PDB file of C-alpha atoms and ligand atoms in Angstrom:
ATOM      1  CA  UNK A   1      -2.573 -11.671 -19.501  1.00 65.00           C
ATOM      2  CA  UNK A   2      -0.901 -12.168 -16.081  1.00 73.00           C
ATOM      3  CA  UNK A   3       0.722 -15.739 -14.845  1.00 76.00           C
ATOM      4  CA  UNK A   4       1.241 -16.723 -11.679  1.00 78.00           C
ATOM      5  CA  UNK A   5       4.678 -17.520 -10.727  1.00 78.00           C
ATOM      6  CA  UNK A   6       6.198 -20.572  -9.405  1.00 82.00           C
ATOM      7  CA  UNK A   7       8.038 -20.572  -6.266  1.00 82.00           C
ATOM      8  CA  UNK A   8      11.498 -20.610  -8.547  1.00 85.00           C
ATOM      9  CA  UNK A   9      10.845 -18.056 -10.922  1.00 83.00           C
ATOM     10  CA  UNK A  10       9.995 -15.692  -8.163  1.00 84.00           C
ATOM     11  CA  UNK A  11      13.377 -16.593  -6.141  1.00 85.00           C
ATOM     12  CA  UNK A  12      15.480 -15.746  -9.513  1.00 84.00           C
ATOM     13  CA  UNK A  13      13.240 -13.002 -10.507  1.00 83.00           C
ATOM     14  CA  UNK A  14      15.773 -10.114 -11.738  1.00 80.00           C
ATOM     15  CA  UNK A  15      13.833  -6.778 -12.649  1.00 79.00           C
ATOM     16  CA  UNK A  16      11.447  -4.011 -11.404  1.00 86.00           C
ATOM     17  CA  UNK A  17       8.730  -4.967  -9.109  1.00 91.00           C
ATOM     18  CA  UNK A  18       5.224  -3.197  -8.867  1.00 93.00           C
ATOM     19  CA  UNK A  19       3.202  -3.398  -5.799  1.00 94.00           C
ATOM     20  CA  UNK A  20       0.411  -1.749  -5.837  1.00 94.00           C
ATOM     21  CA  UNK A  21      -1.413  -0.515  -2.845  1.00 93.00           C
ATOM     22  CA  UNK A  22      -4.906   1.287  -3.135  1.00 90.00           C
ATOM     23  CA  UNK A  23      -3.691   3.553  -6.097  1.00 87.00           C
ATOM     24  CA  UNK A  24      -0.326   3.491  -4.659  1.00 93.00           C
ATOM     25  CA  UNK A  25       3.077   2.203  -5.458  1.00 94.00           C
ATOM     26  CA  UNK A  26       6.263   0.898  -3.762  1.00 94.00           C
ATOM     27  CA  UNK A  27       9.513   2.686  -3.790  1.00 93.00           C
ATOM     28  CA  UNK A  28      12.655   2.749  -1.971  1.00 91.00           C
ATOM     29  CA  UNK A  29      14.163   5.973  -0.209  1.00 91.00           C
ATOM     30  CA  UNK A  30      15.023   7.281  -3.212  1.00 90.00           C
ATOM     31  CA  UNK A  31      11.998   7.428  -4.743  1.00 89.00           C
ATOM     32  CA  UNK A  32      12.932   3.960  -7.251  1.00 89.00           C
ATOM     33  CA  UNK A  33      10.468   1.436  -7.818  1.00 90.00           C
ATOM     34  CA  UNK A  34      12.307  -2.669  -6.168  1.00 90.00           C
ATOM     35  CA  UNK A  35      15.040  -3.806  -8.650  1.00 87.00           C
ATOM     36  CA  UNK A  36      16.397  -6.093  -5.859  1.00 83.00           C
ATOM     37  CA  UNK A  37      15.431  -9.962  -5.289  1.00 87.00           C
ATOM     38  CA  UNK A  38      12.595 -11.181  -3.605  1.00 88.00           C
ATOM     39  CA  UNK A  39      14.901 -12.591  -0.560  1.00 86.00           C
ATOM     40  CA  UNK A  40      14.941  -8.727  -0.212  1.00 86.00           C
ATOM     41  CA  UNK A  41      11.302  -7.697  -0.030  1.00 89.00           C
ATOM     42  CA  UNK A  42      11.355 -10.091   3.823  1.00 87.00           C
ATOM     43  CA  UNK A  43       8.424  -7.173   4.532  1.00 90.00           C
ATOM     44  CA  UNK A  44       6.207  -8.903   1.547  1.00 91.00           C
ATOM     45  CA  UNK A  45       6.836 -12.696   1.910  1.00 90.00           C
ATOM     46  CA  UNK A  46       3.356 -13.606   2.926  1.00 89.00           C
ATOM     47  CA  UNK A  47       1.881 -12.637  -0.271  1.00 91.00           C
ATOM     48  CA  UNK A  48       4.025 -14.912  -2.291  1.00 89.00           C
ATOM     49  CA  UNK A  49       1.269 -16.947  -3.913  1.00 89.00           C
ATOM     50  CA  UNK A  50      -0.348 -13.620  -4.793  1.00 90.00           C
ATOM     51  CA  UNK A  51       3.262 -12.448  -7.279  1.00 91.00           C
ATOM     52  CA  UNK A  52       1.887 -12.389 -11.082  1.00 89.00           C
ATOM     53  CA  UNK A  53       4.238 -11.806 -14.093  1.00 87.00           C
ATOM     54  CA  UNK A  54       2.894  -9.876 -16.659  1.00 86.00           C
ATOM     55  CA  UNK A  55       4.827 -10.166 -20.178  1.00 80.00           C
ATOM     56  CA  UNK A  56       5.893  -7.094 -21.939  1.00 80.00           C
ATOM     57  CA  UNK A  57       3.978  -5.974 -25.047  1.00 78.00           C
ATOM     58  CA  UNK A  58       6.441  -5.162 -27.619  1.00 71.00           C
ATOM     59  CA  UNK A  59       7.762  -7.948 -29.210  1.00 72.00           C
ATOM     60  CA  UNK A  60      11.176  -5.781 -29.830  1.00 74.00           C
ATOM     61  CA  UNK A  61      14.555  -7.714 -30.542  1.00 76.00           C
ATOM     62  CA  UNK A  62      15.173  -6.517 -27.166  1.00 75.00           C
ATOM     63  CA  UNK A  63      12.030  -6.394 -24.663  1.00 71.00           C
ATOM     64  CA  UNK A  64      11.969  -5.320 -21.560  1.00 70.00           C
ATOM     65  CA  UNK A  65      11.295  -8.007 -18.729  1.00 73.00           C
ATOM     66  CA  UNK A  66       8.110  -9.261 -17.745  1.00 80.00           C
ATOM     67  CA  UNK A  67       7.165  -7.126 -14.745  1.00 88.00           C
ATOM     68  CA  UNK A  68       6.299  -8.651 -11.133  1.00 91.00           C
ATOM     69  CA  UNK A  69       3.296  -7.383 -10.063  1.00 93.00           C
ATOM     70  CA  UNK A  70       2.174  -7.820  -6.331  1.00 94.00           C
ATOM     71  CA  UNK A  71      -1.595  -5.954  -5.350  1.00 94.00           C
ATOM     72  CA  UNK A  72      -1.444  -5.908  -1.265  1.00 93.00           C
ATOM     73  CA  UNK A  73      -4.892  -3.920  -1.965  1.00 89.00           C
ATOM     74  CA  UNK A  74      -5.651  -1.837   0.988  1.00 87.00           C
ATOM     75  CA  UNK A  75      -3.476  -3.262   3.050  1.00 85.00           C
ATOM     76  CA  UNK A  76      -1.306  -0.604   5.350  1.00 81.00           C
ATOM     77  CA  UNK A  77       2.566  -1.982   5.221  1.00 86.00           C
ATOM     78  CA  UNK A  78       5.332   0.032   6.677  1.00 87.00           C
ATOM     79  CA  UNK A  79       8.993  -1.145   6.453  1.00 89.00           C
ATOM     80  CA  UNK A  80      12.384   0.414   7.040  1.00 91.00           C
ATOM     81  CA  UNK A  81      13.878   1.556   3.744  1.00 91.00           C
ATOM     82  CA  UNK A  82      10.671   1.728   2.085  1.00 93.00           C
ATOM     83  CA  UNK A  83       7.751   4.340   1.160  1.00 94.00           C
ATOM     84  CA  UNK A  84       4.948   4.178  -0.842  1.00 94.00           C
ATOM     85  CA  UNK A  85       4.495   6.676  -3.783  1.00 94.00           C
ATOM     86  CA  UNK A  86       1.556   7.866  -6.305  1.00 91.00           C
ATOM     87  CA  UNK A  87       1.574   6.230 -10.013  1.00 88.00           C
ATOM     88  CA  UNK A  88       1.367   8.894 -11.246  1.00 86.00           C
ATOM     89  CA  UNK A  89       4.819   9.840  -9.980  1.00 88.00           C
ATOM     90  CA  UNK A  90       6.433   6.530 -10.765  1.00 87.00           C
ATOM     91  CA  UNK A  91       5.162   7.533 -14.404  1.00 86.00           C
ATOM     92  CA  UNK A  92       6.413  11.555 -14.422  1.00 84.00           C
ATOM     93  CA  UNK A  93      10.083   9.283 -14.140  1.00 84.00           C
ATOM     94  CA  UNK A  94       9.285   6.786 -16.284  1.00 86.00           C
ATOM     95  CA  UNK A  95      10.868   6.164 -20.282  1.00 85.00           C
ATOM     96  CA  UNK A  96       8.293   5.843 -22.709  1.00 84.00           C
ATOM     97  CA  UNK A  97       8.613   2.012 -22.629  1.00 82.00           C
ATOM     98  CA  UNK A  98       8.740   1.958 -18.849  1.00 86.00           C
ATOM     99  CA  UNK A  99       5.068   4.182 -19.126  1.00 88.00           C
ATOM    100  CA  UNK A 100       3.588   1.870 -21.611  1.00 88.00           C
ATOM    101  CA  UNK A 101       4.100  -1.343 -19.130  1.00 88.00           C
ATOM    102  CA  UNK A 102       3.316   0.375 -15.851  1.00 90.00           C
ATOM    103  CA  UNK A 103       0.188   1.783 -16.998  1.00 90.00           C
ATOM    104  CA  UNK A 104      -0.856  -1.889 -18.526  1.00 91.00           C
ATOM    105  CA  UNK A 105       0.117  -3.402 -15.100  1.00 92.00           C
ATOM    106  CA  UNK A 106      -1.942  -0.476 -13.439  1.00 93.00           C
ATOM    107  CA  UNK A 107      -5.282  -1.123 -15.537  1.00 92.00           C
ATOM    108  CA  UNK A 108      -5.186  -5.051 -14.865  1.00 92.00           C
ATOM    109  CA  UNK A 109      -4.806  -4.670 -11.411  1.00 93.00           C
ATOM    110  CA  UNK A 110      -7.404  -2.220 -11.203  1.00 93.00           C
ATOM    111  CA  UNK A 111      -9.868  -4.295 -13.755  1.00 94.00           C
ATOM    112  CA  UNK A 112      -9.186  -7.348 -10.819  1.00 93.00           C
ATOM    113  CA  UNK A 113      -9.912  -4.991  -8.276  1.00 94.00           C
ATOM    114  CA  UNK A 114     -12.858  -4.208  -9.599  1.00 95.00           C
ATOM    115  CA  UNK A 115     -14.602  -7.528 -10.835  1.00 96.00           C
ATOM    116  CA  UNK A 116     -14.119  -9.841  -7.843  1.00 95.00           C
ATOM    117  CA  UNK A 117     -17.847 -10.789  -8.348  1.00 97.00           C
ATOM    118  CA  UNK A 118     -20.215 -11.380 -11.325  1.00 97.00           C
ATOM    119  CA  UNK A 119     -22.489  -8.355 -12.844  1.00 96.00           C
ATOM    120  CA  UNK A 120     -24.670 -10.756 -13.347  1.00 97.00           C
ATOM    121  CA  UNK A 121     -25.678 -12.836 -10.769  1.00 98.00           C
ATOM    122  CA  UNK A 122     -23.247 -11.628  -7.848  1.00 97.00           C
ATOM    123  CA  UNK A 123     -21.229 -14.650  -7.920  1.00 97.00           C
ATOM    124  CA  UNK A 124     -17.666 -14.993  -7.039  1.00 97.00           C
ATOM    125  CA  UNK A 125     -15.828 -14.167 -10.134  1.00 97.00           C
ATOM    126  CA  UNK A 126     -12.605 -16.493 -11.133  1.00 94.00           C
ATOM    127  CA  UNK A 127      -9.550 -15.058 -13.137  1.00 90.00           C
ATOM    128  CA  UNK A 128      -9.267 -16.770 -16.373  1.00 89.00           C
ATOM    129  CA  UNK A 129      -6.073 -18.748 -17.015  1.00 77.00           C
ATOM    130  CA  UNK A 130      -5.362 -18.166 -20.808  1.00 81.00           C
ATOM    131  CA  UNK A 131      -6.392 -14.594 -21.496  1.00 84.00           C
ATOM    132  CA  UNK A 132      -7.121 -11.042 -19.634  1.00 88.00           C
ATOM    133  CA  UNK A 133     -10.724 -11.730 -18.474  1.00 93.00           C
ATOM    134  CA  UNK A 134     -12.972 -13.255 -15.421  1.00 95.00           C
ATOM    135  CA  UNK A 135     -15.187 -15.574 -15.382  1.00 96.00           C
ATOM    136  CA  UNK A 136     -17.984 -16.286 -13.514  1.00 97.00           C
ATOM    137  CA  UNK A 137     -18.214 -19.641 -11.302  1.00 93.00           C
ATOM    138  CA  UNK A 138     -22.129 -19.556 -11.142  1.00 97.00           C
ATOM    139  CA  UNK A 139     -23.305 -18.573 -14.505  1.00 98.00           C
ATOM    140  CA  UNK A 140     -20.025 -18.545 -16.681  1.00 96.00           C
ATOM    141  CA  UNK A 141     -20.478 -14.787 -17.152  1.00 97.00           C
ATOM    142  CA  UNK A 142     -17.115 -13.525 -18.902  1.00 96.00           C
ATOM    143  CA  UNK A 143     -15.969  -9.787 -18.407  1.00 96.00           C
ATOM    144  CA  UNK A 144     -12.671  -8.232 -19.769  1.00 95.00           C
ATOM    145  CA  UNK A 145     -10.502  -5.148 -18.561  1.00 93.00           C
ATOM    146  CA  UNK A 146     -12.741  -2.152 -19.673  1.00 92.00           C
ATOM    147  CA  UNK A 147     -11.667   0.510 -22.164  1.00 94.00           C
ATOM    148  CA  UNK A 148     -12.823   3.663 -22.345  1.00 96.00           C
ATOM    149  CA  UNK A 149     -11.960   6.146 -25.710  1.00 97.00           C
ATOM    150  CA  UNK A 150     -11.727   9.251 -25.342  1.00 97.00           C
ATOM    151  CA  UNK A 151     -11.176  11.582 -27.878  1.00 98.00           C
ATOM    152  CA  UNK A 152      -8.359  14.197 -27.687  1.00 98.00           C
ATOM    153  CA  UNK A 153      -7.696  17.348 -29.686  1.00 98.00           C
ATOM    154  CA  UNK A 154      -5.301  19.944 -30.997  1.00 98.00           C
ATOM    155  CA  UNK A 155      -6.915  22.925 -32.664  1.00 98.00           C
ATOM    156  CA  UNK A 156      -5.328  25.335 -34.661  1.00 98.00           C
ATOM    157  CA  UNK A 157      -6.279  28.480 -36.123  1.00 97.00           C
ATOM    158  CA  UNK A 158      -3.762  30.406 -38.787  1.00 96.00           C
ATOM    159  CA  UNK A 159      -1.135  30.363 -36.314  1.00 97.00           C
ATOM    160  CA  UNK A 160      -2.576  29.736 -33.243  1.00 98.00           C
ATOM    161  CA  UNK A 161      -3.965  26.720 -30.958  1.00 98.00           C
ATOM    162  CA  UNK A 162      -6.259  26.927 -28.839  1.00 98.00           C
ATOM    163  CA  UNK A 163      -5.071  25.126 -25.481  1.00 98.00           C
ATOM    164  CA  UNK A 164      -7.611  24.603 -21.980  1.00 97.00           C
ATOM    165  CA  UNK A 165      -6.851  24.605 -18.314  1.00 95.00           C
ATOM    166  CA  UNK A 166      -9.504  21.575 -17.340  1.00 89.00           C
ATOM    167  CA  UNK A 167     -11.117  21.981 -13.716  1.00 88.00           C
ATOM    168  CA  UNK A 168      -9.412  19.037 -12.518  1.00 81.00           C
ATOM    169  CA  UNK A 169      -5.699  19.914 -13.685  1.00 80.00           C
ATOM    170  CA  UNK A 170      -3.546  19.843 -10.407  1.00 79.00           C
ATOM    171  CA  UNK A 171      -1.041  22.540 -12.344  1.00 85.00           C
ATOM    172  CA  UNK A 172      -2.605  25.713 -12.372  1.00 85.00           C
ATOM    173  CA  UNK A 173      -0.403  27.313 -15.089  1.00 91.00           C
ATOM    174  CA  UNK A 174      -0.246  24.120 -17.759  1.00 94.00           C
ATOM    175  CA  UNK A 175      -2.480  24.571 -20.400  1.00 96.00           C
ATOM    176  CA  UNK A 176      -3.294  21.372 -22.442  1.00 96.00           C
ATOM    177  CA  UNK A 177      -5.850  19.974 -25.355  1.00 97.00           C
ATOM    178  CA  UNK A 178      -9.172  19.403 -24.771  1.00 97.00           C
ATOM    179  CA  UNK A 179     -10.198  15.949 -24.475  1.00 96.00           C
ATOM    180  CA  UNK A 180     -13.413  13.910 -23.420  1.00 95.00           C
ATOM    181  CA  UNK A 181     -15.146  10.228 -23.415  1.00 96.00           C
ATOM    182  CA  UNK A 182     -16.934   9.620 -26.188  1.00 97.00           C
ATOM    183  CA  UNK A 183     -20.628   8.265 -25.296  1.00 97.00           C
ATOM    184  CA  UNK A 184     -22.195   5.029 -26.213  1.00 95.00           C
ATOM    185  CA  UNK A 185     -23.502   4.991 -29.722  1.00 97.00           C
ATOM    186  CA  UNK A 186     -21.033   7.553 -31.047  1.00 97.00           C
ATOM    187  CA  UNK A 187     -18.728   7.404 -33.602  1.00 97.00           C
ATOM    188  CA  UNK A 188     -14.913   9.294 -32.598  1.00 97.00           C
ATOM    189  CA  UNK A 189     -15.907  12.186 -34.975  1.00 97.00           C
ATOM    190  CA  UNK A 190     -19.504  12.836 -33.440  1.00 98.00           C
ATOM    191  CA  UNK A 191     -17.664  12.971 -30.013  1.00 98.00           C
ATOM    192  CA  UNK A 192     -14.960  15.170 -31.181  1.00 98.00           C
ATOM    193  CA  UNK A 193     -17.591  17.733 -32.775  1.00 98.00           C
ATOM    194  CA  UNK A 194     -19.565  17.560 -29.350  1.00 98.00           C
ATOM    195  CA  UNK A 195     -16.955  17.731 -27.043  1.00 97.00           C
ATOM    196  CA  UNK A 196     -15.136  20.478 -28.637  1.00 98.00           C
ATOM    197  CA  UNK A 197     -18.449  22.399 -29.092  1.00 97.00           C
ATOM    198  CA  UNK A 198     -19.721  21.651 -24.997  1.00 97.00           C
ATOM    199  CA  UNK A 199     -16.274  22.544 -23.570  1.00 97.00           C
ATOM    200  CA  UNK A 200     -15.611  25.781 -25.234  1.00 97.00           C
ATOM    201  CA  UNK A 201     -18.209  26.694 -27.760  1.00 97.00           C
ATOM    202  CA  UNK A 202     -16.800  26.538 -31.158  1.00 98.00           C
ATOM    203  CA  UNK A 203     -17.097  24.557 -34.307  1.00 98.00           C
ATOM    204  CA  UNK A 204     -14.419  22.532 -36.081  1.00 98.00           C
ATOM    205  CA  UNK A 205     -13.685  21.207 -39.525  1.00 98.00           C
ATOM    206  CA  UNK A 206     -10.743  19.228 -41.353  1.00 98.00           C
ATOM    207  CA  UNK A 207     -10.177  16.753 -38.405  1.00 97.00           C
ATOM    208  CA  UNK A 208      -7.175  14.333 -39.046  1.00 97.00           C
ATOM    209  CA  UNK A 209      -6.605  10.923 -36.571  1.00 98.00           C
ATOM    210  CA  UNK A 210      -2.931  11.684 -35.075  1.00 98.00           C
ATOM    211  CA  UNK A 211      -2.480   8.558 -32.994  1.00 97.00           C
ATOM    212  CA  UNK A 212      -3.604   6.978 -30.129  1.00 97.00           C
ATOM    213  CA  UNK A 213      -2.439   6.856 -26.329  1.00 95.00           C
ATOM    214  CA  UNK A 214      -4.062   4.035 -23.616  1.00 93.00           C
ATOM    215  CA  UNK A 215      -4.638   6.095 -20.186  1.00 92.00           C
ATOM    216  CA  UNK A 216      -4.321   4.778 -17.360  1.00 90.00           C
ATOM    217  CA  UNK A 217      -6.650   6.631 -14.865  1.00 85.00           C
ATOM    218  CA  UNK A 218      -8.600   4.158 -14.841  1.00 83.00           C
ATOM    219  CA  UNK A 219      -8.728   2.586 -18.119  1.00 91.00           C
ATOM    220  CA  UNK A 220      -9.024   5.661 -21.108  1.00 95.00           C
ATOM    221  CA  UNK A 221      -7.684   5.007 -24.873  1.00 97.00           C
ATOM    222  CA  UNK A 222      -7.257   8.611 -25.698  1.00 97.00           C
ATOM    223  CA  UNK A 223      -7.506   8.777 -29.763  1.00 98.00           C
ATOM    224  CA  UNK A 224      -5.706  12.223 -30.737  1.00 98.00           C
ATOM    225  CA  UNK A 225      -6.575  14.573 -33.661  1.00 98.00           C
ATOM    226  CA  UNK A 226      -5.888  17.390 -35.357  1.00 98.00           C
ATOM    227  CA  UNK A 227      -8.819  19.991 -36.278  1.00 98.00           C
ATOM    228  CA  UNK A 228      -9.019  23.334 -37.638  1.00 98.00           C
ATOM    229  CA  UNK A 229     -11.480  25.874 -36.196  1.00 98.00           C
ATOM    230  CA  UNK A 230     -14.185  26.472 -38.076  1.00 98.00           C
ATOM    231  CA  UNK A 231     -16.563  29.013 -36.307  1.00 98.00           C
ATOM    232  CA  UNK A 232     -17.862  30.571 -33.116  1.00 98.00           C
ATOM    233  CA  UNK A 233     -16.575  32.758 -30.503  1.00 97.00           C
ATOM    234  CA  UNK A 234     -14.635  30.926 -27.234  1.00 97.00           C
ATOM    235  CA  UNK A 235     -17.243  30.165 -24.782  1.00 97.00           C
ATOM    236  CA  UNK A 236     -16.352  27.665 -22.029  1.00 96.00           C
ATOM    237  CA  UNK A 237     -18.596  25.236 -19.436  1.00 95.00           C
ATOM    238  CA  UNK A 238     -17.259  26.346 -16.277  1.00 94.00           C
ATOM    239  CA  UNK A 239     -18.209  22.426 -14.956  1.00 93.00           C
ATOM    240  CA  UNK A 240     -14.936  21.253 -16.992  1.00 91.00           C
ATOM    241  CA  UNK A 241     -12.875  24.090 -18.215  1.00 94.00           C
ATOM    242  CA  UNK A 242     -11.499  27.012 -16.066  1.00 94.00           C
ATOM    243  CA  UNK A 243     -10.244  29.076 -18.608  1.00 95.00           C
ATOM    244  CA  UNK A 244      -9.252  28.187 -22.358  1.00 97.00           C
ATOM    245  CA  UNK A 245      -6.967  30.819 -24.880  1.00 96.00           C
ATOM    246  CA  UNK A 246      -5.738  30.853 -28.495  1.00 98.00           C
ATOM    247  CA  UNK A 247      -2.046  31.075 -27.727  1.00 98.00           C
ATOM    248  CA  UNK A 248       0.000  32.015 -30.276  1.00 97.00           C
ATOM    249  CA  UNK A 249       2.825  29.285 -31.423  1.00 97.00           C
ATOM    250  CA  UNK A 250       5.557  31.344 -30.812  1.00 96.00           C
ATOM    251  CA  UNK A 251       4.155  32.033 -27.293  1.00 96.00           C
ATOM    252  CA  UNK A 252       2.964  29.177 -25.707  1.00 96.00           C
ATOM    253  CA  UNK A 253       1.990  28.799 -21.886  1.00 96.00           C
ATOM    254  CA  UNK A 254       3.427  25.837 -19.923  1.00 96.00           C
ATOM    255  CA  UNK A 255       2.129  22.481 -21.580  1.00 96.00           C
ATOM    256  CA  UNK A 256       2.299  18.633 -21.138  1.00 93.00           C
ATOM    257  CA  UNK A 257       5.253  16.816 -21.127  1.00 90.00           C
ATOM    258  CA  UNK A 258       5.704  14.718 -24.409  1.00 90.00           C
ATOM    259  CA  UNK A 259       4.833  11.157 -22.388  1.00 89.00           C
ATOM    260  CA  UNK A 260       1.487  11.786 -22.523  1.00 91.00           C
ATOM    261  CA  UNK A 261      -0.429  11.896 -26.151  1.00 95.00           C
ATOM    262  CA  UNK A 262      -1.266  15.883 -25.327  1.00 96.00           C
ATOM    263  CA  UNK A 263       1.824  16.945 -25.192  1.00 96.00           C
ATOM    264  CA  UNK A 264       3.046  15.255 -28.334  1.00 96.00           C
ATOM    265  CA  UNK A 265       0.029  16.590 -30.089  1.00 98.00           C
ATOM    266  CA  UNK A 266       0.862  19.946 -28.950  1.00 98.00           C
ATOM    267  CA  UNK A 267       4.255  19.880 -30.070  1.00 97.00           C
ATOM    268  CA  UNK A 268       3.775  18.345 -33.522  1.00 97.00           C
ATOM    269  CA  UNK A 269       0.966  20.778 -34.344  1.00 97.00           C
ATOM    270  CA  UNK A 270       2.987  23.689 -33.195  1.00 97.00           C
ATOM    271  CA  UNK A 271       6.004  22.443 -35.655  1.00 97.00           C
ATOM    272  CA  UNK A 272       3.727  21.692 -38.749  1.00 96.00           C
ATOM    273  CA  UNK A 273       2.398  25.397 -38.144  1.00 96.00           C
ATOM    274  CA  UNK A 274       5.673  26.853 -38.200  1.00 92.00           C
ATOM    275  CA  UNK A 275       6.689  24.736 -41.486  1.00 86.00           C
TER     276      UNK A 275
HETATM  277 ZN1   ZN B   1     -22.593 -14.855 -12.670  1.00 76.40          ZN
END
């Protein structure tokens, strides 16, 4: 959950800053997210009642900070110095731990964004104080940040993998797993049998959890697996995939980087294979 922060904590406040505007974030010329003091950020000073701290996750013998968070929502600022960035740059940069807490910070802001009134009866919606939810003012409604799983998969074939180029990939020569939301009422495995089958056509057997990845466009938990084709000839929708291979491991196409669960999938099946 996210605090609000006194009028003292914010003047000694040491640490990155996120401020988020529409699906944008702050930098400075060089492309670096604030690390100065708030004395600093003149440009911002009239939101200072709208500054939340939100407390890192890992409970490591060394955490990170807690992260100021500031949403000016769709607000256009300009000041000297300053520029504003996507997140999903901020995140190409960021170290693992760095991804883990901007993309948390990213899917609260958005869930607030988002649930500013009641689903239920329309009402004004108020952020609870104790935990990540709102509540409803008229009829006590309570919602929470949304999750979405999808499932995500590396599939191998003696020693091959099959790897996709999705329509919506904005690199036209990375080639990635295939991945997709699994529907209400479905178990993972029903969704990774489905998906696999709707996107390119084939069948699958042995499937093994790998890990899991929360995705921050908007809200996805991507749950990764391993699978080993089974049967059926590559046949692709042409509404999600634009063209999908089996690429041999020793001759593999551009892929993720390992930040993101595909990558890491790709990379750990390709180095079991070669075992
Ligand atoms: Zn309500």
């Amino acid at each position: 959950m996210m605090n609000k922060l006194t009028r003292e904590a914010l003047l000694n406040y040491r640490g990155p800053w996120l401020v988020f505007c529409r699906d944008q974030v702050l930098v400075d010329e060089k492309g670096a997210l604030p690390d100065s003091s708030w004395a600093s950020l003149h440009f911002l000073h009239h939101y200072a009642d709208q500054v939340q701290a939100l407390p890192p996750l890992e409970q490591t013998a060394s955490p990170p900070p807690a992260l100021n968070i500031l949403d000016i929502g769709s607000e256009r600022l300009n000041a000297p110095g300053w520029q504003w960035t996507s997140l999903r740059h901020i995140l190409t940069g960021a170290t693992a731990i760095e991804f883990k807490e901007y993309s948390r910070a990213w899917q609260y802001i958005h869930f607030l964004r988002t649930h500013q009134f009641c689903g239920q009866c329309g009402a004004r919606t108020e952020k609870i104080g104790w935990e990540m939810a709102v509540q409803c003012r008229q009829c006590q409604h309570r919602t929470y940040p949304r999750v979405s799983p999808s499932i995500i998969v590396a599939i191998y074939r003696g020693e091959e993998i099959l790897l996709a180029r999705g329509v919506g990939h904005r690199d036209p020569q990375m080639y990635s797993t295939l991945a997709g939301f699994v529907e209400s009422g479905e178990t993972l495995e029903q969704a990774l049998h489905r998906e696999v089958y709707e996107e390119v056509g084939i069948k699958i057997k042995n499937e093994e959890y790998y890990e899991s990845q929360p995705w921050p466009f908007p809200h996805s938990l991507m749950v990764g697996y391993f699978a080993e084709y089974d049967s059926g000839e590559i046949n692709i929708d042409k509404r999600e995939i634009v063209d999908a291979h089996w690429f041999n491991i020793h001759d593999l196409p551009k892929i993720p980087p390992t930040l993101s669960i595909a990558g890491r999938l790709i990379r750990d099946i390709v180095a079991r294979l070669k075992k």
